[in-house]
Amino acid sequence: MNMVKLLSPDFAIGKVLVAGRSILEIGALLAARPSTESIHLARLIMQVKPAHTMVRNQNLINLYRMVRYLNRSALPGAIVECGVWNGGSSAMMAAACRDTGVPRSFWLFDSFEGLPRPTENDNAIERDSYFEGWNKGSIENVERIFRKLELPLNHVHFVKGWFDQTIPVATVDQIALLHIDADWYESVSLVLNQLYDRITPGGYVVFDDYGYWEGCDRAAHDFLDSRGMPRAALHRVGSMGAYFQKPA
Ligand SMILES: C[S@@+](CC[C@H](N)C(=O)[O-])C[C@H]1O[C@@H](n2cnc3c(N)ncnc32)[C@H](O)[C@@H]1O
C-alpha cells in the first residue's frame, strides 16, 4: 500500500488527518478573524467534515462566499458540481443559498461508484496510486448532510453515472457556478468542454484540484488555451484550488 492510498479519506488514517487538519485550520480562522461569520463557517465545516467532504476548509469557505456573492449580485443560473462524493462541498454552497434567502437549482453529477482510472494525461503517481472504488460516495450520504443542515432537497437534481454519458444529455441550461472536483484530466476536460458554454457571463468555474493533481492543471490550461483566454485568468485559492470568471 503506498502513501497516497493510505492518506486517502477512503481509509481511517486519511479521515483522521482530514479531521485533524480541519480542526487546526478552524482554530487559526477563529483566532485570525474572530467574527460572527467565522463562527458560522466554523460550525458548518465541523458539520460536514470529515464524513461528507475532503475539500479543504479554505476552499469550502471560498465556495460559500462565491455563492453568497453570486446571490447578492442576482446572477442567474444553477449551481453545478461535478464530483460530489458525500456531498459536503455541495452542502456548503446550498448553505450559502439558504443564508442569503436565494433558492437555486443544484445539479450534482457523480458516478457514485468512485473515480475512473487516470490516463496518460495524468501523472505516473496518480496511475500507480489509483485503486478501484477510490472516493466512492453515495446519494444517501448527500441527502443525509442536506437534512442535517436543514437544506432543501427539492431543487437538487442528482445525476448518477459517468460524466461522458450523463453530462452531454443533461438539461441544465444556465449555470452560475461550476465546481469541478473530479481529479483527473479526462474528467475535468470533459466537464469544461461540455458545460462552459452554459455558464452565464460573469459566472464562475472553480477547480478544487488545481495545484494538486497535475491532470487537473493540464485540463484547465488546455481549455483556457483553446478558448484564447490567458492562464492568468486563474486566481489561486491557497495552495490547492483555483477559479476563473467567465468574461461578461
Ligand atoms: C474528490 S471526490 C469529490 C469530493 C467532494 N466534492 C467533497 O466535497 O469532498 C471526486 C468525485 O468525482 C467523481 N468522479 C470523478 N470522475 C468522474 C467521472 N468521469 N464520472 C463520474 N464521476 C466522477 C468520483 O466518483 C468522486 O465522488
Short mmCIF file of C-alpha atoms and ligand atoms in Angstrom, two decimals:
data_model
loop_
_atom_site.label_atom_id
_atom_site.label_comp_id
_atom_site.label_asym_id
_atom_site.label_seq_id
_atom_site.Cartn_x
_atom_site.Cartn_y
_atom_site.Cartn_z
CA MET A 1 0.00 0.00 0.00
CA ASN A 2 1.59 3.32 -0.99
CA MET A 3 1.34 6.60 0.97
CA VAL A 4 -1.16 8.28 -1.38
CA LYS A 5 -3.56 5.39 -0.83
CA LEU A 6 -3.06 5.34 2.93
CA LEU A 7 -3.66 9.07 3.24
CA SER A 8 -6.83 8.99 1.13
CA PRO A 9 -10.00 9.73 3.12
CA ASP A 10 -11.26 6.32 1.96
CA PHE A 11 -9.16 4.93 4.83
CA ALA A 12 -9.39 5.64 8.55
CA ILE A 13 -5.96 7.26 8.74
CA GLY A 14 -6.90 9.64 5.91
CA LYS A 15 -10.14 10.57 7.70
CA VAL A 16 -8.24 11.28 10.93
CA LEU A 17 -5.81 13.51 9.03
CA VAL A 18 -8.62 15.42 7.29
CA ALA A 19 -10.35 15.97 10.64
CA GLY A 20 -7.15 16.93 12.47
CA ARG A 21 -6.08 19.41 9.83
CA SER A 22 -9.58 20.87 9.72
CA ILE A 23 -9.64 21.47 13.49
CA LEU A 24 -6.26 23.24 13.36
CA GLU A 25 -7.43 25.41 10.47
CA ILE A 26 -10.69 26.26 12.25
CA GLY A 27 -8.66 27.35 15.28
CA ALA A 28 -6.50 29.53 13.04
CA LEU A 29 -9.56 31.05 11.30
CA LEU A 30 -11.23 31.95 14.60
CA ALA A 31 -8.00 33.38 16.01
CA ALA A 32 -7.25 35.47 12.89
CA ARG A 33 -10.79 36.71 12.28
CA PRO A 34 -12.98 36.34 15.36
CA SER A 35 -16.36 37.31 13.90
CA THR A 36 -19.92 36.04 13.68
CA GLU A 37 -19.20 34.94 10.09
CA SER A 38 -16.12 32.93 11.16
CA ILE A 39 -18.11 31.19 13.90
CA HIS A 40 -20.89 30.38 11.43
CA LEU A 41 -18.41 28.99 8.87
CA ALA A 42 -16.56 27.01 11.56
CA ARG A 43 -19.83 25.44 12.67
CA LEU A 44 -20.76 24.49 9.10
CA ILE A 45 -17.33 22.98 8.44
CA MET A 46 -17.46 20.93 11.63
CA GLN A 47 -20.80 19.50 10.48
CA VAL A 48 -19.59 18.48 7.02
CA LYS A 49 -16.15 17.12 7.98
CA PRO A 50 -14.72 14.54 7.77
CA ALA A 51 -17.67 12.29 6.84
CA HIS A 52 -19.07 14.38 3.99
CA THR A 53 -16.17 16.22 2.44
CA MET A 54 -12.44 16.01 1.81
CA VAL A 55 -12.31 19.59 0.47
CA ARG A 56 -10.00 21.87 2.43
CA ASN A 57 -11.53 24.49 4.72
CA GLN A 58 -10.20 27.41 2.69
CA ASN A 59 -11.82 26.01 -0.46
CA LEU A 60 -15.11 25.36 1.34
CA ILE A 61 -15.12 28.93 2.62
CA ASN A 62 -14.30 30.19 -0.89
CA LEU A 63 -17.27 28.26 -2.34
CA TYR A 64 -19.59 29.59 0.36
CA ARG A 65 -18.52 33.19 -0.26
CA MET A 66 -18.68 32.89 -4.05
CA VAL A 67 -22.25 31.59 -3.94
CA ARG A 68 -23.19 34.31 -1.47
CA TYR A 69 -21.64 36.91 -3.81
CA LEU A 70 -23.48 35.49 -6.86
CA ASN A 71 -26.75 35.56 -4.93
CA ARG A 72 -26.24 39.16 -3.85
CA SER A 73 -25.42 40.04 -7.48
CA ALA A 74 -28.56 38.19 -8.63
CA LEU A 75 -26.60 36.44 -11.38
CA PRO A 76 -28.97 33.84 -12.83
CA GLY A 77 -28.20 30.14 -13.16
CA ALA A 78 -27.85 26.87 -11.33
CA ILE A 79 -25.06 25.64 -9.09
CA VAL A 80 -23.42 22.62 -10.73
CA GLU A 81 -20.98 20.29 -9.03
CA CYS A 82 -19.12 17.57 -10.94
CA GLY A 83 -17.53 15.34 -8.31
CA VAL A 84 -19.82 15.22 -5.28
CA TRP A 85 -18.62 12.25 -3.17
CA ASN A 86 -20.65 12.51 0.07
CA GLY A 87 -21.99 16.00 -0.52
CA GLY A 88 -20.02 18.26 1.84
CA SER A 89 -18.97 20.87 -0.72
CA SER A 90 -22.48 20.85 -2.25
CA ALA A 91 -23.91 21.41 1.22
CA MET A 92 -21.62 24.41 1.84
CA MET A 93 -22.90 26.03 -1.38
CA ALA A 94 -26.51 25.17 -0.51
CA ALA A 95 -25.98 26.70 2.95
CA ALA A 96 -24.91 29.95 1.26
CA CYS A 97 -28.20 29.91 -0.70
CA ARG A 98 -30.20 29.30 2.45
CA ASP A 99 -28.33 32.04 4.34
CA THR A 100 -28.91 34.60 1.57
CA GLY A 101 -32.52 33.53 1.03
CA VAL A 102 -31.92 32.82 -2.67
CA PRO A 103 -33.12 29.39 -3.83
CA ARG A 104 -31.14 27.96 -6.75
CA SER A 105 -31.24 24.67 -8.61
CA PHE A 106 -28.40 22.31 -7.77
CA TRP A 107 -27.16 19.79 -10.32
CA LEU A 108 -24.94 17.17 -8.73
CA PHE A 109 -23.04 14.89 -11.14
CA ASP A 110 -21.18 11.83 -9.90
CA SER A 111 -20.78 8.18 -10.75
CA PHE A 112 -21.27 7.41 -7.04
CA GLU A 113 -19.03 4.47 -7.97
CA GLY A 114 -15.75 6.26 -7.26
CA LEU A 115 -13.13 7.65 -9.61
CA PRO A 116 -12.45 6.27 -13.08
CA ARG A 117 -8.91 5.21 -13.97
CA PRO A 118 -6.41 8.04 -14.56
CA THR A 119 -4.96 8.13 -18.09
CA GLU A 120 -1.62 9.03 -19.67
CA ASN A 121 -2.70 12.69 -19.33
CA ASP A 122 -2.32 12.25 -15.57
CA ASN A 123 0.96 11.61 -13.78
CA ALA A 124 2.53 8.27 -13.02
CA ILE A 125 1.96 8.73 -9.26
CA GLU A 126 -1.79 9.05 -9.89
CA ARG A 127 -1.78 5.95 -12.09
CA ASP A 128 0.28 3.98 -9.54
CA SER A 129 -1.83 5.10 -6.59
CA TYR A 130 -5.22 4.54 -8.19
CA PHE A 131 -7.39 1.82 -6.74
CA GLU A 132 -10.85 0.63 -7.75
CA GLY A 133 -13.61 2.35 -5.82
CA TRP A 134 -11.43 5.27 -4.74
CA ASN A 135 -13.62 8.16 -3.45
CA LYS A 136 -16.87 6.27 -3.67
CA GLY A 137 -19.68 8.40 -2.21
CA SER A 138 -23.43 7.92 -2.17
CA ILE A 139 -26.63 9.87 -2.82
CA GLU A 140 -27.89 8.71 0.60
CA ASN A 141 -24.94 10.42 2.29
CA VAL A 142 -25.52 13.61 0.30
CA GLU A 143 -29.18 13.62 1.32
CA ARG A 144 -28.17 12.95 4.93
CA ILE A 145 -25.95 16.05 5.18
CA PHE A 146 -28.57 18.22 3.46
CA ARG A 147 -31.15 17.05 6.01
CA LYS A 148 -28.74 17.51 8.91
CA LEU A 149 -28.15 21.14 7.87
CA GLU A 150 -31.87 21.61 7.11
CA LEU A 151 -31.15 22.42 3.46
CA PRO A 152 -33.92 21.95 0.89
CA LEU A 153 -33.60 18.91 -1.37
CA ASN A 154 -36.46 19.77 -3.70
CA HIS A 155 -34.23 21.85 -6.02
CA VAL A 156 -31.48 19.20 -6.13
CA HIS A 157 -31.01 17.13 -9.31
CA PHE A 158 -28.86 14.06 -8.66
CA VAL A 159 -27.28 12.80 -11.88
CA LYS A 160 -25.70 9.42 -11.20
CA GLY A 161 -23.36 7.97 -13.82
CA TRP A 162 -20.12 8.57 -15.72
CA PHE A 163 -19.74 12.14 -16.94
CA ASP A 164 -19.27 11.16 -20.59
CA GLN A 165 -22.73 9.56 -20.51
CA THR A 166 -24.65 11.96 -18.25
CA ILE A 167 -23.31 15.46 -18.93
CA PRO A 168 -23.86 15.64 -22.71
CA VAL A 169 -27.58 14.87 -22.24
CA ALA A 170 -28.17 16.86 -19.04
CA THR A 171 -30.83 19.53 -19.45
CA VAL A 172 -29.26 22.15 -17.18
CA ASP A 173 -29.06 25.20 -19.45
CA GLN A 174 -27.89 28.13 -17.35
CA ILE A 175 -25.10 27.84 -14.80
CA ALA A 176 -23.95 30.48 -12.30
CA LEU A 177 -21.17 28.41 -10.72
CA LEU A 178 -19.48 25.23 -11.93
CA HIS A 179 -17.50 23.42 -9.24
CA ILE A 180 -15.19 20.78 -10.70
CA ASP A 181 -13.82 18.31 -8.18
CA ALA A 182 -13.09 15.27 -10.34
CA ASP A 183 -9.30 14.91 -10.04
CA TRP A 184 -8.21 13.53 -13.43
CA TYR A 185 -7.50 15.18 -16.79
CA GLU A 186 -10.21 13.46 -18.85
CA SER A 187 -12.99 14.18 -16.36
CA VAL A 188 -12.04 17.84 -15.85
CA SER A 189 -11.64 18.35 -19.61
CA LEU A 190 -14.97 16.79 -20.43
CA VAL A 191 -16.81 18.91 -17.87
CA LEU A 192 -15.23 22.13 -19.17
CA ASN A 193 -15.85 21.35 -22.81
CA GLN A 194 -19.45 20.30 -22.24
CA LEU A 195 -20.60 22.85 -19.68
CA TYR A 196 -18.61 26.06 -20.09
CA ASP A 197 -20.89 27.44 -22.81
CA ARG A 198 -23.86 27.07 -20.48
CA ILE A 199 -22.33 29.37 -17.85
CA THR A 200 -23.89 32.80 -17.52
CA PRO A 201 -21.39 35.56 -18.41
CA GLY A 202 -19.97 36.74 -15.08
CA GLY A 203 -20.38 33.24 -13.59
CA TYR A 204 -17.52 31.15 -12.21
CA VAL A 205 -15.62 27.93 -12.80
CA VAL A 206 -13.97 26.61 -9.64
CA PHE A 207 -11.34 23.83 -9.61
CA ASP A 208 -10.78 22.02 -6.35
CA ASP A 209 -7.72 20.06 -7.52
CA TYR A 210 -5.72 22.77 -9.28
CA GLY A 211 -2.17 22.74 -7.95
CA TYR A 212 -2.59 19.23 -6.54
CA TRP A 213 -3.41 16.77 -9.34
CA GLU A 214 -1.41 17.77 -12.41
CA GLY A 215 -4.02 16.34 -14.78
CA CYS A 216 -6.43 18.96 -13.48
CA ASP A 217 -3.89 21.74 -14.10
CA ARG A 218 -3.32 20.48 -17.64
CA ALA A 219 -7.03 20.25 -18.37
CA ALA A 220 -7.59 23.81 -17.10
CA HIS A 221 -4.65 25.17 -19.14
CA ASP A 222 -5.65 23.29 -22.30
CA PHE A 223 -9.17 24.62 -22.02
CA LEU A 224 -8.11 28.25 -21.46
CA ASP A 225 -5.65 27.99 -24.37
CA SER A 226 -8.34 26.52 -26.64
CA ARG A 227 -10.63 29.47 -25.87
CA GLY A 228 -7.93 32.09 -26.24
CA MET A 229 -8.12 33.03 -22.55
CA PRO A 230 -4.94 33.83 -20.63
CA ARG A 231 -3.83 31.40 -17.90
CA ALA A 232 -3.51 34.50 -15.73
CA ALA A 233 -7.33 34.49 -15.61
CA LEU A 234 -6.95 31.76 -12.96
CA HIS A 235 -6.98 33.01 -9.36
CA ARG A 236 -5.46 30.65 -6.81
CA VAL A 237 -7.27 29.57 -3.63
CA GLY A 238 -4.43 28.91 -1.21
CA SER A 239 -2.04 26.13 -2.19
CA MET A 240 -4.73 23.98 -3.78
CA GLY A 241 -7.60 25.17 -5.91
CA ALA A 242 -8.29 27.96 -8.39
CA TYR A 243 -11.15 29.73 -10.12
CA PHE A 244 -11.84 31.96 -13.07
CA GLN A 245 -14.73 34.16 -14.08
CA LYS A 246 -16.44 33.86 -17.46
CA PRO A 247 -15.99 37.21 -19.17
CA ALA A 248 -19.16 39.31 -19.04
C1 LIG B 1 -12.58 14.10 -4.79
S1 LIG B 1 -14.15 13.41 -4.91
C2 LIG B 1 -15.24 14.79 -4.73
C3 LIG B 1 -15.16 15.40 -3.36
C4 LIG B 1 -16.35 16.22 -2.93
N1 LIG B 1 -16.54 17.39 -3.76
C5 LIG B 1 -16.22 16.61 -1.48
O1 LIG B 1 -16.96 17.51 -1.04
O2 LIG B 1 -15.42 16.01 -0.76
C6 LIG B 1 -14.23 13.07 -6.63
C7 LIG B 1 -15.58 12.55 -7.09
O3 LIG B 1 -15.64 12.65 -8.51
C8 LIG B 1 -16.35 11.55 -9.04
N2 LIG B 1 -15.89 11.41 -10.44
C9 LIG B 1 -14.64 11.67 -10.92
N3 LIG B 1 -14.57 11.48 -12.24
C10 LIG B 1 -15.82 11.11 -12.63
C11 LIG B 1 -16.40 10.78 -13.89
N4 LIG B 1 -15.67 10.78 -15.01
N5 LIG B 1 -17.71 10.46 -13.92
C12 LIG B 1 -18.45 10.45 -12.79
N6 LIG B 1 -17.95 10.75 -11.55
C13 LIG B 1 -16.66 11.07 -11.48
C14 LIG B 1 -15.99 10.40 -8.11
O4 LIG B 1 -16.99 9.41 -8.09
C15 LIG B 1 -15.84 11.10 -6.75
O5 LIG B 1 -17.03 11.02 -5.99
#
